[in-house]
Amino acid sequence: MNRRRVRFLAFSATAFFIMSGSAFAATCESLQSLSLPHTTVTSAAAVAAGAMPQPRGGRGNAAFARLPALCRVQATLKPVEDSDIRIEVWLPATGWNGKLEAVGNGAWAGSISTGPMATAVLAGYAVASTDTGHTGGSATFLVGHPEKLTDFAYRAVHEMTVAAKAMIAAYYGNGPKHSYFNGCSTGGRQAMAAAQRYPGDFDGIISGDPANEATRLHAGQVWTWQISNASEAAVIPRDKYALIHTAAINQCDALDGVKDGVIENPRACSFDPKALLCRDGSGPSCLTAAQVETATQIYAGLKDPKTGKQIFPGLEPGSETGWNTLSGPAALGIAADVYKYIVHADDPNWTYQSFRAATDVELAAKTPAATSLNADDPNLSPFFDRGGKLLMYHGWADPGIAPMTSVNYYRSVLEKVGAAKSSRSIRLFMVPGMGHCAGGDGTDTFDALDALDQWVEEGKAPDMIPASRARGGSVDRTRPLCAYPAVAVYSGQGSTDDASSFSCKAP
C-alpha cells in the first residue's frame, strides 16, 4: 500500500472517530497540545464547579459561583504576523447541549467577554470569546498596526470561531450541531460582519443595537457632541434631560392606548421641544431658544450640510435621559477615536473639536481602513441560502446608536434580497423604552437566544418574544416584543402590566 493511501486512511479514521461520538473525546489537558493553523494553545485546564476565577471588579459573581465544571482553553491566534488575537473557549464537562455560542464585545473590545460566557455555559453551551487582537479600551493600538484594525473589524471573530469548533470537536468527539453568534453594540456590528463576510460560520446570529454603519454612526456621534456644545447657550443642562423626557412621554405615551410611561412607537410621536420654550428668559422648567434648537437637531440627526440628505438618523423621543452619552462635556470616545486614528491617521494634531461634517464624512467613505468597520451590506443571500437566521433587536430609547439604523438596514435587506426569502430568514424586534442594549423604562429582559435556537431547530420564525421588566429585584411588567413592523396592542381588558393583555398587530 502506498504512503498516500496510508495517509488517506489515517485521515479518514480520525475523521470517523471525531464524528462518531464522545467515546473518542480528548481530556481537557490534552487540548494543550492540540495543533491548529496559526494557533498556540497557552492553557487548557479543568475548572471545578464554582471555581472559575471571578471577573475584574466582582461583576457577575453570582453567575460565576453557579458555573458547572468545565474545560477552560486559552489560546493566541496569529493569522498574520502582526496579529495577537487572544481567545477563550469554555467547554462544559457535563450537560453540553451540543451547540456553540460565540459572544461579542463592546466599544473597542480589548478583553474577553467573561460575563456573557458565564451566561452561555449556564444555558448548556460551549462558548467562545475574543479580545479581537489587542488589550485596552482605546484605539491607540492601531498606530503603526494596520493588520490589528482588520482583526478588530472582522477577522478575529472568524478565526476564533474556526478554532473553537476544532477545540469542541477534539474535546467532545464531535463538533457543534449548531453554532450561534450573540452580540450587542460593537457585538451587533460583529454579528453583521459575520453574516456578510463569513456566511458559513454560524447557523444563527443575534445582532443587538448594532454599530454596523460605523463611519456614518461615529460621524453622527461626534456631530451630536459638536452641536450640543456649539456655544455655552446651546448646552442643555443635564438636569433638564428629565424635563424634556417627561414632556415627550406626556405627549406620546398614550398614543398606543396605554399610559404606562413608555412610548411604544416613537415614529408615531410628533413631539416638538418648542413646547418647552421659555416665555421669558430662562428657568428650571423650560428651555431657552438655543436649547430648543439643540434638542431639535438631536432628534433630527446628521444631515449633509450641502444637500440636506440624511447621513445618520437622530435619536428618538423617549431617549432623553441618556443624552449625556453623546451630548456631555466630551465626545464619545470610540467615535472620536475612529476619526482621529483612522480617518485622520496622517494628521497627529487632529482632534474631534476639528470635526467638519461637510468634509469628514466624505473623507471617511474614501478611507478603506475606516470603511472596513462598516457592516452594512444588505446582500445576505449567501447567509440565507445556507439556512442562516438573523435576529436583530434595538432599543427605541437607545441614546448612543440611533434606533432607525436597524430599521433602515432591515428594510435594505428586504429590498435587496426580496421579501419572500427575507421573511424566512430575518426578524427585527424594536424594544419600546429600552436604552442601549438594556436598561430604560421598557421590558428589556428577553431571551433572544432561545427564540433563535427554536427558529434554527424547528424552522418557525419568531413573531413574538416574551419580555419582562424588573424593578427592585422583582418583575413588575411583562409584554410581548413584536417582530417589526408589528407593535403590541392592548386588548382593552386585563392589567396593562401583563403580557396576556396584549397581542402583536401591524400598525
XYZ file of C-alpha atoms in Angstrom:
507
model
C 0.000 0.000 0.000
C 1.467 3.359 -0.980
C 2.076 6.161 1.526
C -0.635 8.389 0.034
C -3.175 5.625 0.594
C -1.986 5.118 4.176
C -2.245 8.839 4.918
C -5.768 8.929 3.443
C -6.916 6.001 5.557
C -5.407 7.551 8.672
C -7.213 10.840 7.966
C -10.478 9.009 7.292
C -10.202 7.064 10.519
C -9.514 10.240 12.504
C -12.459 11.985 10.898
C -14.665 8.970 11.672
C -13.593 8.942 15.317
C -14.295 12.682 15.670
C -17.689 12.416 14.025
C -18.834 9.169 15.657
C -19.302 10.347 19.248
C -17.770 11.157 22.575
C -16.109 7.751 23.002
C -13.052 9.239 21.345
C -13.152 12.602 23.126
C -9.931 14.097 24.477
C -9.157 15.097 28.030
C -9.127 18.795 28.794
C -5.401 18.832 29.500
C -4.616 17.133 26.195
C -6.008 20.155 24.327
C -2.813 21.947 25.385
C -1.033 20.075 22.582
C -3.821 20.495 20.016
C -2.305 21.500 16.674
C -4.312 24.056 14.712
C -3.239 26.504 11.980
C -1.598 29.683 13.379
C -2.874 28.796 16.856
C -0.972 28.403 20.113
C -2.952 26.882 22.961
C -1.469 28.620 26.001
C -3.588 26.835 28.608
C -6.105 24.011 28.818
C -7.234 23.364 32.357
C -10.153 21.650 34.033
C -12.032 24.001 36.364
C -14.142 22.586 39.166
C -17.758 23.633 39.625
C -17.941 27.135 41.093
C -14.166 27.610 40.923
C -13.873 29.835 37.832
C -11.881 32.994 38.726
C -14.176 35.971 39.208
C -14.128 38.787 36.632
C -12.431 42.043 37.496
C -14.465 44.314 39.699
C -16.522 41.440 41.054
C -19.224 41.806 38.399
C -21.128 38.638 37.580
C -20.134 36.893 40.826
C -23.459 35.112 41.202
C -23.251 33.577 37.728
C -19.634 32.519 38.200
C -20.396 30.845 41.503
C -23.032 28.710 39.752
C -20.833 27.598 36.854
C -20.545 23.841 36.399
C -17.249 22.019 35.967
C -15.727 22.961 32.633
C -12.627 22.879 30.468
C -11.137 26.350 30.046
C -8.994 26.748 26.943
C -6.932 29.879 26.313
C -5.151 30.425 23.012
C -3.388 33.006 20.870
C -4.125 33.214 17.148
C -1.774 34.730 14.580
C -3.395 34.598 11.128
C -0.855 37.244 10.042
C 2.474 38.215 11.556
C 1.205 41.262 13.451
C -1.864 39.502 14.864
C -2.081 38.765 18.562
C -5.651 37.531 18.989
C -6.432 36.086 22.405
C -9.412 33.769 22.729
C -11.026 31.688 25.414
C -13.238 28.657 24.864
C -15.187 27.203 27.791
C -16.404 23.641 27.409
C -18.911 22.242 29.951
C -17.671 18.947 31.367
C -21.240 17.608 31.553
C -24.599 18.708 30.224
C -23.321 20.170 26.955
C -26.284 20.898 24.669
C -24.252 20.138 21.546
C -24.033 23.780 20.419
C -21.561 26.672 20.269
C -22.355 30.248 21.257
C -19.788 32.889 20.315
C -20.282 36.139 22.221
C -19.456 39.672 21.110
C -17.741 42.688 22.615
C -18.473 46.346 23.336
C -16.789 49.569 22.168
C -13.137 48.834 21.215
C -13.289 45.369 22.820
C -9.773 44.681 24.172
C -10.820 41.993 26.653
C -12.550 38.636 26.848
C -16.321 38.891 27.485
C -16.379 36.612 30.515
C -19.804 37.712 31.786
C -21.695 36.623 28.641
C -19.529 33.500 28.550
C -20.764 32.504 32.016
C -24.371 33.060 30.926
C -23.839 30.835 27.888
C -22.303 27.977 29.890
C -25.181 28.109 32.382
C -27.515 27.590 29.416
C -25.561 24.492 28.356
C -23.492 25.977 25.534
C -19.836 25.661 24.733
C -18.817 29.287 24.399
C -16.050 31.363 22.817
C -14.916 34.977 23.163
C -12.009 37.073 21.888
C -10.289 40.322 22.789
C -10.228 40.984 18.981
C -6.438 41.220 18.937
C -5.494 43.887 21.473
C -5.930 44.994 25.060
C -7.396 48.224 26.377
C -10.386 50.375 25.542
C -8.967 52.968 23.145
C -7.759 52.964 19.541
C -4.115 53.705 20.314
C -3.345 50.064 19.444
C -3.928 50.957 15.782
C -0.945 53.294 15.471
C 1.515 51.563 13.159
C -0.512 48.322 13.165
C -2.982 48.263 10.255
C -3.480 44.499 10.495
C -4.811 44.903 14.011
C -7.640 47.005 12.602
C -8.588 44.115 10.329
C -8.518 41.777 13.314
C -10.790 44.108 15.273
C -13.105 44.777 12.340
C -13.911 41.171 11.452
C -11.014 38.699 11.277
C -10.660 37.940 14.998
C -14.237 36.682 15.385
C -13.897 34.448 12.334
C -10.562 32.988 13.412
C -11.905 32.444 16.937
C -14.913 30.585 15.545
C -12.834 28.268 13.388
C -10.525 27.453 16.311
C -13.423 26.997 18.761
C -15.174 24.495 16.507
C -11.961 22.477 16.237
C -11.470 22.505 20.017
C -15.063 21.393 20.540
C -14.600 18.514 18.077
C -11.398 17.429 19.821
C -12.836 17.615 23.347
C -16.281 16.114 22.853
C -15.510 13.841 19.910
C -17.840 15.760 17.616
C -18.291 19.341 16.509
C -21.270 21.545 17.384
C -24.527 20.654 15.698
C -25.375 24.358 15.592
C -23.268 27.489 16.027
C -24.628 30.882 17.077
C -23.244 34.387 17.491
C -24.705 36.752 20.067
C -23.624 40.385 20.419
C -24.832 43.927 21.032
C -23.374 47.341 20.078
C -19.878 46.517 18.775
C -21.037 42.939 19.171
C -24.016 43.785 16.967
C -21.601 45.041 14.315
C -19.520 41.882 14.714
C -22.704 39.891 14.185
C -23.465 41.715 10.933
C -19.884 41.315 9.712
C -20.057 37.575 10.343
C -23.289 37.218 8.358
C -21.948 39.304 5.474
C -18.317 38.153 5.270
C -18.398 34.582 6.601
C -21.865 33.174 5.862
C -20.767 29.640 6.760
C -19.561 30.399 10.283
C -22.910 30.483 12.080
C -26.351 28.928 11.702
C -27.974 31.746 13.626
C -26.911 35.263 14.562
C -28.229 37.779 17.094
C -27.404 41.423 16.410
C -28.440 43.942 19.041
C -28.246 47.747 18.719
C -25.560 47.294 16.048
C -22.812 49.809 15.303
C -22.756 48.464 11.759
C -22.811 51.771 9.861
C -19.596 52.667 11.645
C -18.274 55.629 9.660
C -21.642 57.385 9.499
C -22.577 56.384 13.031
C -19.413 57.808 14.548
C -19.756 60.941 12.448
C -23.256 61.359 13.837
C -21.999 60.812 17.370
C -19.213 63.396 17.116
C -21.582 65.806 15.393
C -24.124 65.401 18.211
C -21.456 66.396 20.731
C -20.499 69.297 18.482
C -23.956 70.818 18.120
C -24.696 70.186 21.798
C -21.615 72.164 22.786
C -21.502 74.694 19.950
C -21.770 77.513 22.465
C -22.437 77.988 26.142
C -26.006 78.881 25.285
C -26.505 75.698 23.243
C -25.678 73.361 26.141
C -28.713 71.676 27.671
C -28.015 71.266 31.394
C -28.063 67.621 32.372
C -30.833 68.183 34.899
C -33.101 69.300 32.032
C -32.890 65.958 30.196
C -35.591 64.649 32.525
C -37.704 67.721 31.759
C -37.592 67.004 28.028
C -38.186 63.301 28.610
C -41.262 63.935 30.722
C -42.698 66.282 28.098
C -42.148 63.722 25.335
C -43.737 60.963 27.414
C -46.698 63.165 28.336
C -47.392 63.899 24.678
C -46.777 60.472 23.143
C -47.140 57.797 25.823
C -50.877 57.251 25.346
C -50.772 57.069 21.534
C -50.881 53.260 21.784
C -53.954 53.380 24.029
C -51.983 52.631 27.196
C -50.472 55.168 29.568
C -47.518 53.293 31.022
C -44.530 55.660 30.898
C -43.226 54.173 27.635
C -43.578 55.319 24.024
C -44.482 52.160 22.111
C -43.680 53.581 18.662
C -41.628 56.806 18.702
C -42.020 57.169 14.926
C -45.679 57.960 15.536
C -44.694 60.669 18.017
C -44.554 64.259 16.766
C -43.103 65.781 19.902
C -41.649 69.253 19.336
C -39.291 70.610 22.033
C -40.572 74.108 21.230
C -43.386 73.239 23.604
C -40.851 73.804 26.387
C -39.659 77.208 25.161
C -39.299 79.703 27.997
C -41.705 82.609 27.659
C -39.299 84.951 29.358
C -35.592 84.368 29.927
C -34.701 81.007 31.411
C -35.837 78.728 34.210
C -35.683 75.170 35.560
C -38.941 74.133 33.895
C -38.334 75.420 30.382
C -35.732 75.604 27.596
C -34.120 78.643 26.062
C -34.339 79.145 22.312
C -30.758 77.876 21.902
C -31.512 74.774 23.965
C -34.660 74.105 21.942
C -32.557 74.254 18.780
C -30.064 71.766 20.222
C -32.833 69.323 21.135
C -34.440 69.735 17.721
C -31.176 68.849 15.993
C -30.574 65.828 18.232
C -33.940 64.437 17.160
C -33.287 65.307 13.505
C -29.857 63.693 13.242
C -26.900 64.463 10.999
C -27.696 65.697 7.507
C -25.469 66.677 4.645
C -24.991 70.444 5.055
C -24.980 70.856 1.280
C -27.839 68.592 0.131
C -29.872 68.073 3.281
C -29.680 64.293 2.771
C -29.776 62.232 5.951
C -26.312 60.911 6.810
C -27.273 59.298 10.101
C -30.622 59.268 11.930
C -31.308 61.198 15.087
C -32.322 59.909 18.495
C -35.956 59.159 19.245
C -38.432 60.683 21.697
C -38.069 58.718 24.919
C -34.244 58.615 24.844
C -33.640 61.953 26.579
C -32.487 60.721 30.000
C -29.468 59.169 28.269
C -28.470 62.176 26.160
C -25.333 62.714 28.191
C -23.899 59.728 26.277
C -23.371 61.906 23.203
C -24.045 65.445 24.436
C -21.850 65.522 27.516
C -18.659 67.522 28.060
C -16.581 65.253 25.753
C -17.338 63.385 22.550
C -17.946 59.644 22.786
C -14.518 58.005 22.932
C -14.895 55.376 20.221
C -16.407 57.907 17.806
C -13.602 60.411 18.345
C -11.011 57.624 18.029
C -12.335 56.388 14.685
C -11.863 59.806 13.145
C -8.594 60.599 14.927
C -6.731 57.304 14.486
C -8.259 56.016 11.248
C -9.836 58.732 9.098
C -7.227 61.365 10.073
C -4.399 58.939 10.818
C -1.959 61.129 8.855
C -2.679 64.192 10.988
C -1.447 63.751 14.579
C -2.824 67.182 15.502
C -6.434 66.398 14.575
C -8.963 66.419 17.414
C -12.688 65.807 17.463
C -13.204 69.532 18.032
C -11.990 69.909 14.429
C -14.711 67.638 13.006
C -16.442 69.042 9.933
C -19.379 67.038 8.641
C -19.184 68.691 5.220
C -15.809 67.080 4.514
C -15.068 64.405 7.129
C -17.935 62.058 6.268
C -16.875 62.058 2.632
C -13.245 61.514 3.620
C -14.223 58.544 5.801
C -16.124 56.989 2.901
C -12.934 57.160 0.821
C -10.706 55.674 3.539
C -10.557 51.865 3.190
C -9.326 51.406 6.743
C -12.391 53.248 8.044
C -14.900 51.520 5.782
C -13.556 48.134 6.900
C -15.512 48.809 10.094
C -18.790 49.074 8.186
C -21.015 46.008 8.128
C -23.936 47.383 6.147
C -24.034 45.170 3.029
C -27.715 44.221 2.583
C -26.974 41.213 0.379
C -27.424 38.406 2.892
C -28.346 35.843 0.244
C -25.212 33.696 0.846
C -26.082 33.506 4.556
C -29.788 32.934 3.958
C -29.209 30.369 1.188
C -27.443 28.027 3.578
C -30.257 28.340 6.098
C -28.803 31.114 8.256
C -31.142 33.082 10.515
C -30.584 36.689 11.615
C -32.429 38.024 14.653
C -31.982 41.754 15.207
C -33.156 43.884 18.112
C -32.765 47.544 19.060
C -33.986 49.694 21.942
C -36.229 52.531 20.785
C -34.758 54.680 23.595
C -31.122 53.990 22.693
C -29.224 57.250 23.360
C -25.991 56.161 21.666
C -26.859 54.431 18.382
C -29.909 55.805 16.615
C -32.598 53.068 16.500
C -33.581 53.847 12.913
C -30.220 52.491 11.760
C -31.553 48.982 12.456
C -34.896 49.711 10.796
C -33.121 51.101 7.743
C -30.793 48.099 7.475
C -33.686 45.668 7.871
C -35.580 47.420 5.089
C -32.492 47.400 2.858
C -32.196 43.615 3.251
C -35.837 43.113 2.268
C -35.315 45.323 -0.778
C -32.064 43.640 -1.832
C -32.855 40.007 -1.108
C -36.598 40.058 -1.618
C -39.440 39.937 0.859
C -40.193 36.225 0.380
C -36.682 34.974 1.108
C -36.163 37.535 3.859
C -39.375 36.521 5.633
C -37.869 33.088 6.246
C -34.504 34.347 7.435
C -34.575 37.735 9.222
C -36.538 39.287 12.065
C -36.213 42.684 13.752
C -37.543 43.436 17.237
C -37.725 47.094 18.265
C -37.908 47.298 22.061
C -40.073 50.158 23.386
C -38.423 52.160 26.162
C -35.161 50.190 26.161
C -31.854 52.046 26.152
C -28.578 50.875 24.647
C -28.661 47.055 24.762
C -30.513 47.112 28.109
C -31.998 49.435 30.724
C -34.592 52.154 30.403
C -38.296 52.107 31.247
C -39.266 49.274 28.903
C -39.317 45.499 29.131
C -35.623 44.964 28.473
C -35.260 41.336 29.603
C -35.926 38.717 26.922
C -34.336 35.509 25.654
C -33.310 36.224 22.083
C -31.044 33.165 22.035
C -33.885 30.789 22.905
C -36.008 32.336 20.147
C -33.148 31.967 17.672
C -32.441 28.380 18.705
C -36.072 27.374 18.204
C -36.070 29.124 14.837
C -32.966 27.243 13.661
C -34.026 23.865 15.044
C -37.759 23.971 14.359
C -37.886 26.292 11.356
C -40.523 28.621 12.781
C -39.580 32.294 12.624
C -40.407 34.181 15.842
C -43.146 36.766 15.500
C -43.196 37.481 19.235
C -40.703 37.193 22.088
C -41.845 37.352 25.727
C -40.183 40.206 27.612
C -40.199 41.499 31.163
C -39.045 44.406 33.303
C -37.650 44.081 36.806
C -37.601 46.785 39.445
C -36.365 46.360 42.972
C -35.313 42.822 42.186
C -38.740 41.591 41.073
C -40.649 41.562 37.778
C -43.290 44.279 37.640
C -44.248 44.145 33.960
C -44.378 41.669 31.088
C -45.040 42.447 27.437
C -44.698 40.784 24.065
C -41.922 42.074 21.831
C -43.306 42.118 18.318
C -41.493 41.456 15.074
C -41.195 44.745 13.175
C -43.311 46.428 11.924
C -45.930 44.940 14.291
C -46.470 46.571 17.690
C -48.018 45.387 20.953
C -51.695 46.380 21.117
C -53.728 46.357 24.322
C -56.890 44.237 24.190
C -58.780 46.665 26.408
C -59.099 44.129 29.215
C -56.757 42.973 31.953
C -53.694 44.540 33.520
C -51.531 46.692 31.293
C -48.544 45.183 33.099
C -49.462 41.667 31.939
C -48.361 40.376 28.536
C -51.577 38.351 28.179
C -53.485 41.628 27.771
C -51.597 42.405 24.539
C -51.203 40.991 21.046
C -48.918 41.841 18.146
C -50.584 43.683 15.307
C -49.443 45.599 12.249
C -49.636 49.375 12.763
